[in-house]
Short mmCIF file of C-alpha atoms in Angstrom, two decimals:
data_model
loop_
_atom_site.label_atom_id
_atom_site.label_comp_id
_atom_site.label_asym_id
_atom_site.label_seq_id
_atom_site.Cartn_x
_atom_site.Cartn_y
_atom_site.Cartn_z
CA MET A 1093 -46.37 -64.29 -151.03
CA SER A 1094 -45.71 -61.13 -148.77
CA GLY A 1095 -43.44 -58.05 -149.73
CA GLU A 1096 -40.86 -59.17 -147.11
CA ASP A 1097 -40.69 -62.49 -148.36
CA VAL A 1098 -40.23 -61.09 -152.20
CA SER A 1099 -37.54 -59.03 -150.87
CA ARG A 1100 -35.91 -61.78 -149.03
CA ALA A 1101 -35.82 -63.92 -152.45
CA GLU A 1102 -34.22 -61.16 -154.44
CA PRO A 1103 -30.46 -61.77 -155.10
CA THR A 1104 -28.05 -59.22 -154.09
CA VAL A 1105 -26.84 -57.64 -156.80
CA LEU A 1106 -23.08 -56.10 -157.25
CA ALA A 1107 -23.75 -53.49 -160.14
CA VAL A 1108 -20.49 -52.22 -161.94
CA ASP A 1109 -20.24 -49.00 -164.00
CA ILE A 1110 -17.05 -49.24 -166.30
CA GLY A 1111 -16.29 -45.94 -167.61
CA GLY A 1112 -13.40 -44.45 -169.34
CA SER A 1113 -11.97 -42.86 -166.36
CA HIS A 1114 -13.24 -44.82 -163.16
CA VAL A 1115 -14.71 -48.20 -162.59
CA LYS A 1116 -17.77 -47.63 -160.00
CA ILE A 1117 -19.47 -50.49 -157.81
CA LEU A 1118 -22.35 -50.68 -155.63
CA ALA A 1119 -24.36 -53.48 -153.81
CA SER A 1120 -27.83 -53.77 -153.94
CA THR A 1121 -27.83 -53.56 -149.93
CA GLY A 1122 -26.27 -50.36 -150.04
CA GLY A 1123 -23.14 -49.26 -148.03
CA GLY A 1124 -21.88 -46.52 -150.65
CA GLU A 1125 -20.40 -46.52 -154.00
CA ARG A 1126 -16.92 -47.54 -153.97
CA ARG A 1127 -14.63 -46.56 -157.09
CA ALA A 1128 -11.20 -47.35 -158.78
CA VAL A 1129 -9.12 -45.54 -161.72
CA SER A 1130 -9.66 -47.33 -164.92
CA GLY A 1131 -8.04 -45.76 -168.25
CA PRO A 1132 -6.31 -46.90 -171.49
CA GLY A 1133 -4.34 -49.53 -169.70
CA MET A 1134 -7.16 -51.46 -168.14
CA ASP A 1135 -8.39 -54.63 -169.87
CA ALA A 1136 -10.97 -57.00 -169.15
CA ALA A 1137 -8.84 -59.16 -166.30
CA ALA A 1138 -7.58 -55.85 -164.58
CA MET A 1139 -11.23 -54.41 -164.32
CA ALA A 1140 -12.32 -57.78 -162.95
CA ASP A 1141 -9.11 -57.36 -160.03
CA ALA A 1142 -10.17 -54.26 -159.60
CA VAL A 1143 -13.83 -54.82 -158.70
CA GLU A 1144 -12.78 -57.93 -156.33
CA GLU A 1145 -10.80 -55.46 -154.53
CA LEU A 1146 -13.13 -52.80 -154.39
CA ALA A 1147 -15.99 -55.36 -153.11
CA ALA A 1148 -13.88 -57.12 -150.43
CA GLY A 1149 -15.88 -57.82 -147.44
CA LEU A 1150 -19.04 -57.02 -149.72
CA HIS A 1151 -21.79 -60.07 -150.01
CA TYR A 1152 -23.21 -60.40 -153.40
CA ASP A 1153 -25.02 -63.32 -155.50
CA VAL A 1154 -24.96 -61.90 -158.97
CA VAL A 1155 -23.13 -59.22 -161.10
CA ALA A 1156 -24.36 -56.59 -163.31
CA LEU A 1157 -21.95 -54.91 -165.79
CA GLY A 1158 -22.53 -51.65 -167.79
CA TYR A 1159 -19.88 -51.78 -170.38
CA PRO A 1160 -18.80 -49.06 -172.63
CA GLY A 1161 -19.66 -50.25 -175.84
CA PRO A 1162 -22.06 -52.44 -177.98
CA VAL A 1163 -23.34 -55.63 -176.33
CA VAL A 1164 -26.13 -58.11 -177.88
CA HIS A 1165 -27.20 -60.88 -175.41
CA ASN A 1166 -24.93 -60.77 -173.00
CA ARG A 1167 -22.02 -60.76 -175.49
CA ILE A 1168 -19.57 -57.81 -175.89
CA LEU A 1169 -19.27 -56.97 -179.47
CA VAL A 1170 -16.39 -54.52 -179.83
CA GLU A 1171 -13.37 -53.61 -177.82
CA PRO A 1172 -13.66 -50.41 -175.90
CA HIS A 1173 -12.20 -47.02 -177.14
CA ASN A 1174 -11.22 -45.80 -173.80
CA LEU A 1175 -9.84 -48.56 -172.04
CA GLY A 1176 -7.22 -51.81 -172.85
CA GLN A 1177 -8.13 -54.53 -174.97
CA GLY A 1178 -9.26 -58.28 -174.37
CA TRP A 1179 -12.96 -57.48 -173.63
CA VAL A 1180 -14.27 -59.50 -176.38
CA GLY A 1181 -15.13 -63.07 -175.30
CA PHE A 1182 -13.80 -62.72 -171.66
CA ASP A 1183 -15.76 -65.12 -169.19
CA PHE A 1184 -16.74 -62.61 -166.41
CA GLY A 1185 -19.04 -65.50 -165.09
CA ALA A 1186 -16.13 -67.68 -164.53
CA ARG A 1187 -13.87 -64.92 -163.49
CA PHE A 1188 -16.27 -63.64 -160.63
CA GLY A 1189 -17.56 -67.26 -159.91
CA LYS A 1190 -21.08 -65.62 -160.01
CA PRO A 1191 -23.88 -65.27 -162.57
CA VAL A 1192 -23.33 -61.91 -164.50
CA LYS A 1193 -25.50 -60.10 -166.92
CA ILE A 1194 -23.87 -57.27 -169.25
CA VAL A 1195 -25.40 -54.52 -170.90
CA ASN A 1196 -24.56 -51.48 -172.21
CA ASP A 1197 -23.55 -48.81 -169.71
CA ALA A 1198 -26.23 -46.10 -171.43
CA LEU A 1199 -28.72 -48.77 -171.48
CA MET A 1200 -28.30 -49.86 -167.53
CA GLN A 1201 -28.35 -45.72 -166.81
CA ALA A 1202 -31.52 -45.66 -168.86
CA ILE A 1203 -32.99 -48.63 -167.11
CA GLY A 1204 -32.50 -46.83 -163.83
CA SER A 1205 -33.86 -43.70 -165.08
CA TYR A 1206 -37.35 -45.13 -166.69
CA GLU A 1207 -40.68 -43.99 -165.56
CA GLY A 1208 -42.39 -46.09 -167.90
CA GLY A 1209 -43.95 -45.34 -171.21
CA ARG A 1210 -41.79 -44.37 -174.40
CA MET A 1211 -38.47 -43.11 -172.94
CA LEU A 1212 -35.28 -41.82 -174.88
CA PHE A 1213 -32.27 -41.87 -173.12
CA LEU A 1214 -29.15 -39.69 -173.97
CA GLY A 1215 -25.78 -39.86 -172.09
CA LEU A 1216 -23.62 -37.01 -172.68
CA GLY A 1217 -19.93 -37.85 -171.38
CA THR A 1218 -16.56 -38.63 -173.49
CA GLY A 1219 -18.86 -39.96 -176.11
CA LEU A 1220 -22.35 -40.20 -176.87
CA GLY A 1221 -24.46 -43.00 -175.34
CA ALA A 1222 -28.03 -43.53 -176.10
CA ALA A 1223 -30.92 -46.21 -175.58
CA MET A 1224 -34.92 -46.01 -175.86
CA ILE A 1225 -37.11 -47.99 -173.43
CA VAL A 1226 -40.63 -48.56 -174.41
CA ASP A 1227 -43.33 -50.53 -172.22
CA ASN A 1228 -40.56 -52.04 -170.42
CA VAL A 1229 -38.72 -53.39 -173.42
CA ALA A 1230 -35.17 -51.95 -173.40
CA GLN A 1231 -33.10 -51.36 -176.57
CA PRO A 1232 -29.49 -49.98 -176.52
CA MET A 1233 -29.18 -47.66 -179.47
CA GLU A 1234 -25.80 -47.07 -181.40
CA ILE A 1235 -26.80 -43.36 -182.63
CA ALA A 1236 -23.44 -42.03 -181.89
CA HIS A 1237 -22.21 -42.70 -184.74
CA LEU A 1238 -24.68 -42.02 -187.22
CA PRO A 1239 -24.37 -39.18 -189.80
CA TYR A 1240 -25.46 -35.85 -188.06
CA ARG A 1241 -23.94 -32.20 -189.74
CA LYS A 1242 -21.46 -31.80 -192.38
CA GLY A 1243 -20.43 -35.84 -193.04
CA ARG A 1244 -19.89 -36.00 -188.98
CA SER A 1245 -21.40 -37.97 -186.70
CA PHE A 1246 -23.79 -37.01 -183.41
CA GLU A 1247 -20.89 -37.81 -181.22
CA ASP A 1248 -18.76 -35.49 -183.06
CA TYR A 1249 -20.98 -32.69 -182.10
CA LEU A 1250 -22.43 -33.91 -178.51
CA GLY A 1251 -19.12 -35.50 -177.26
CA GLU A 1252 -16.86 -33.85 -175.04
CA ALA A 1253 -14.30 -32.80 -177.46
CA SER A 1254 -17.02 -30.86 -179.26
CA ILE A 1255 -17.21 -28.73 -175.77
CA ARG A 1256 -13.43 -28.15 -176.25
CA LYS A 1257 -13.67 -27.38 -179.99
CA ARG A 1258 -16.73 -25.52 -180.36
CA GLY A 1259 -17.54 -23.98 -177.11
CA ARG A 1260 -20.27 -24.77 -174.43
CA LYS A 1261 -22.83 -22.24 -176.18
CA LYS A 1262 -22.64 -23.85 -179.64
CA TRP A 1263 -22.34 -27.45 -178.04
CA THR A 1264 -25.63 -26.66 -176.18
CA GLY A 1265 -27.57 -25.68 -179.49
CA TYR A 1266 -26.23 -28.72 -180.76
CA VAL A 1267 -27.72 -30.67 -178.06
CA PHE A 1268 -31.18 -29.09 -178.58
CA ASP A 1269 -31.02 -29.67 -182.24
CA ALA A 1270 -29.95 -33.05 -181.76
CA VAL A 1271 -32.62 -33.76 -179.31
CA GLU A 1272 -35.47 -32.06 -181.22
CA ARG A 1273 -34.78 -34.74 -184.35
CA LEU A 1274 -34.70 -37.62 -182.47
CA THR A 1275 -37.68 -36.73 -180.92
CA ALA A 1276 -39.22 -36.04 -184.36
CA ALA A 1277 -37.97 -39.66 -185.40
CA LEU A 1278 -38.60 -41.80 -182.52
CA GLU A 1279 -41.62 -40.08 -180.77
CA PRO A 1280 -40.80 -40.67 -176.87
CA ASP A 1281 -42.89 -39.41 -174.32
CA TYR A 1282 -40.15 -37.94 -172.50
CA VAL A 1283 -36.29 -37.69 -172.90
CA VAL A 1284 -33.86 -38.24 -170.11
CA ILE A 1285 -30.54 -36.72 -170.51
CA GLY A 1286 -27.90 -37.97 -168.33
CA GLY A 1287 -24.04 -38.54 -168.11
CA GLY A 1288 -21.48 -36.46 -166.51
CA ASN A 1289 -21.90 -33.34 -169.12
CA VAL A 1290 -25.39 -32.88 -168.58
CA GLU A 1291 -24.23 -30.65 -165.58
CA LYS A 1292 -23.21 -28.27 -168.48
CA LEU A 1293 -26.44 -27.63 -169.67
CA ASP A 1294 -28.30 -24.31 -168.05
CA SER A 1295 -31.52 -25.54 -169.35
CA LEU A 1296 -33.19 -28.59 -171.10
CA PRO A 1297 -35.03 -29.28 -174.50
CA PRO A 1298 -38.63 -29.55 -174.08
CA LYS A 1299 -40.20 -32.69 -172.83
CA ALA A 1300 -36.67 -33.37 -171.43
CA ARG A 1301 -35.33 -34.10 -167.90
CA ARG A 1302 -31.90 -34.69 -166.23
CA GLY A 1303 -30.87 -37.83 -165.54
CA ASP A 1304 -27.94 -39.00 -162.66
CA ASN A 1305 -25.14 -41.29 -163.38
CA ALA A 1306 -26.18 -42.89 -159.89
CA ASN A 1307 -29.09 -44.54 -162.04
CA ALA A 1308 -26.86 -46.82 -163.51
CA PHE A 1309 -26.85 -48.70 -160.55
CA LYS A 1310 -30.44 -48.88 -159.96
CA GLY A 1311 -30.54 -50.23 -163.79
CA GLY A 1312 -28.11 -52.74 -162.58
CA PHE A 1313 -30.17 -53.89 -159.80
CA ALA A 1314 -33.31 -53.77 -161.84
CA LEU A 1315 -31.66 -56.28 -164.23
CA TRP A 1316 -31.96 -58.70 -161.63
CA HIS A 1317 -34.98 -57.69 -159.96
CA ASP A 1318 -37.66 -56.70 -161.91
CA PRO A 1319 -39.20 -59.37 -163.98
CA THR A 1320 -41.32 -56.86 -166.25
CA LEU A 1321 -38.03 -55.71 -167.62
CA LYS A 1322 -37.15 -57.06 -171.14
CA VAL A 1323 -33.47 -56.62 -172.13
#
């Protein structure tokens, strides 16, 4: 089968990146990112309404959702911290009338950042997202709420609130320290640091490179297009 035939056989994916401040979408056929404001009042049904409005005029065959919380086997396990309620048990496939794959949002960005081997991904945003991919096997990780220092969690020191509380210089030191500890424990070949707050780092720890929030869309497309990926 030619490359042209393979490309034609791929479904058109609508990738949806669900965040605490915005919901963003992009189709695998291109056309530019579209976004809507989210926030504490947005429940699952309101998110689906917003996505349908944003996607007006777009053709898509399948949907990839990046959700800000734990997801296992396509099922949301816990209600989100920064959005409304009603996400656990919501039938997105029935709502969109399309096949849907759901993964943790950090994992979706990690997949889009992956360049083979053993990769640790850390997403520095409102909270802390984490994932690891080893030889195309993608695994979300709930590192954020593990104990880190003085009885507090990694997220307490690496999340956005820590920048305001402790200042950018101390926050940067904690990022470097956390990356060093996690690298020693998990032995990745390289680390990708993504999320909106990676821009606040003037330099990066050893073996680390910058991610990009746009990689979440690439990850969403790969969920449907990359047959070697195991999630």
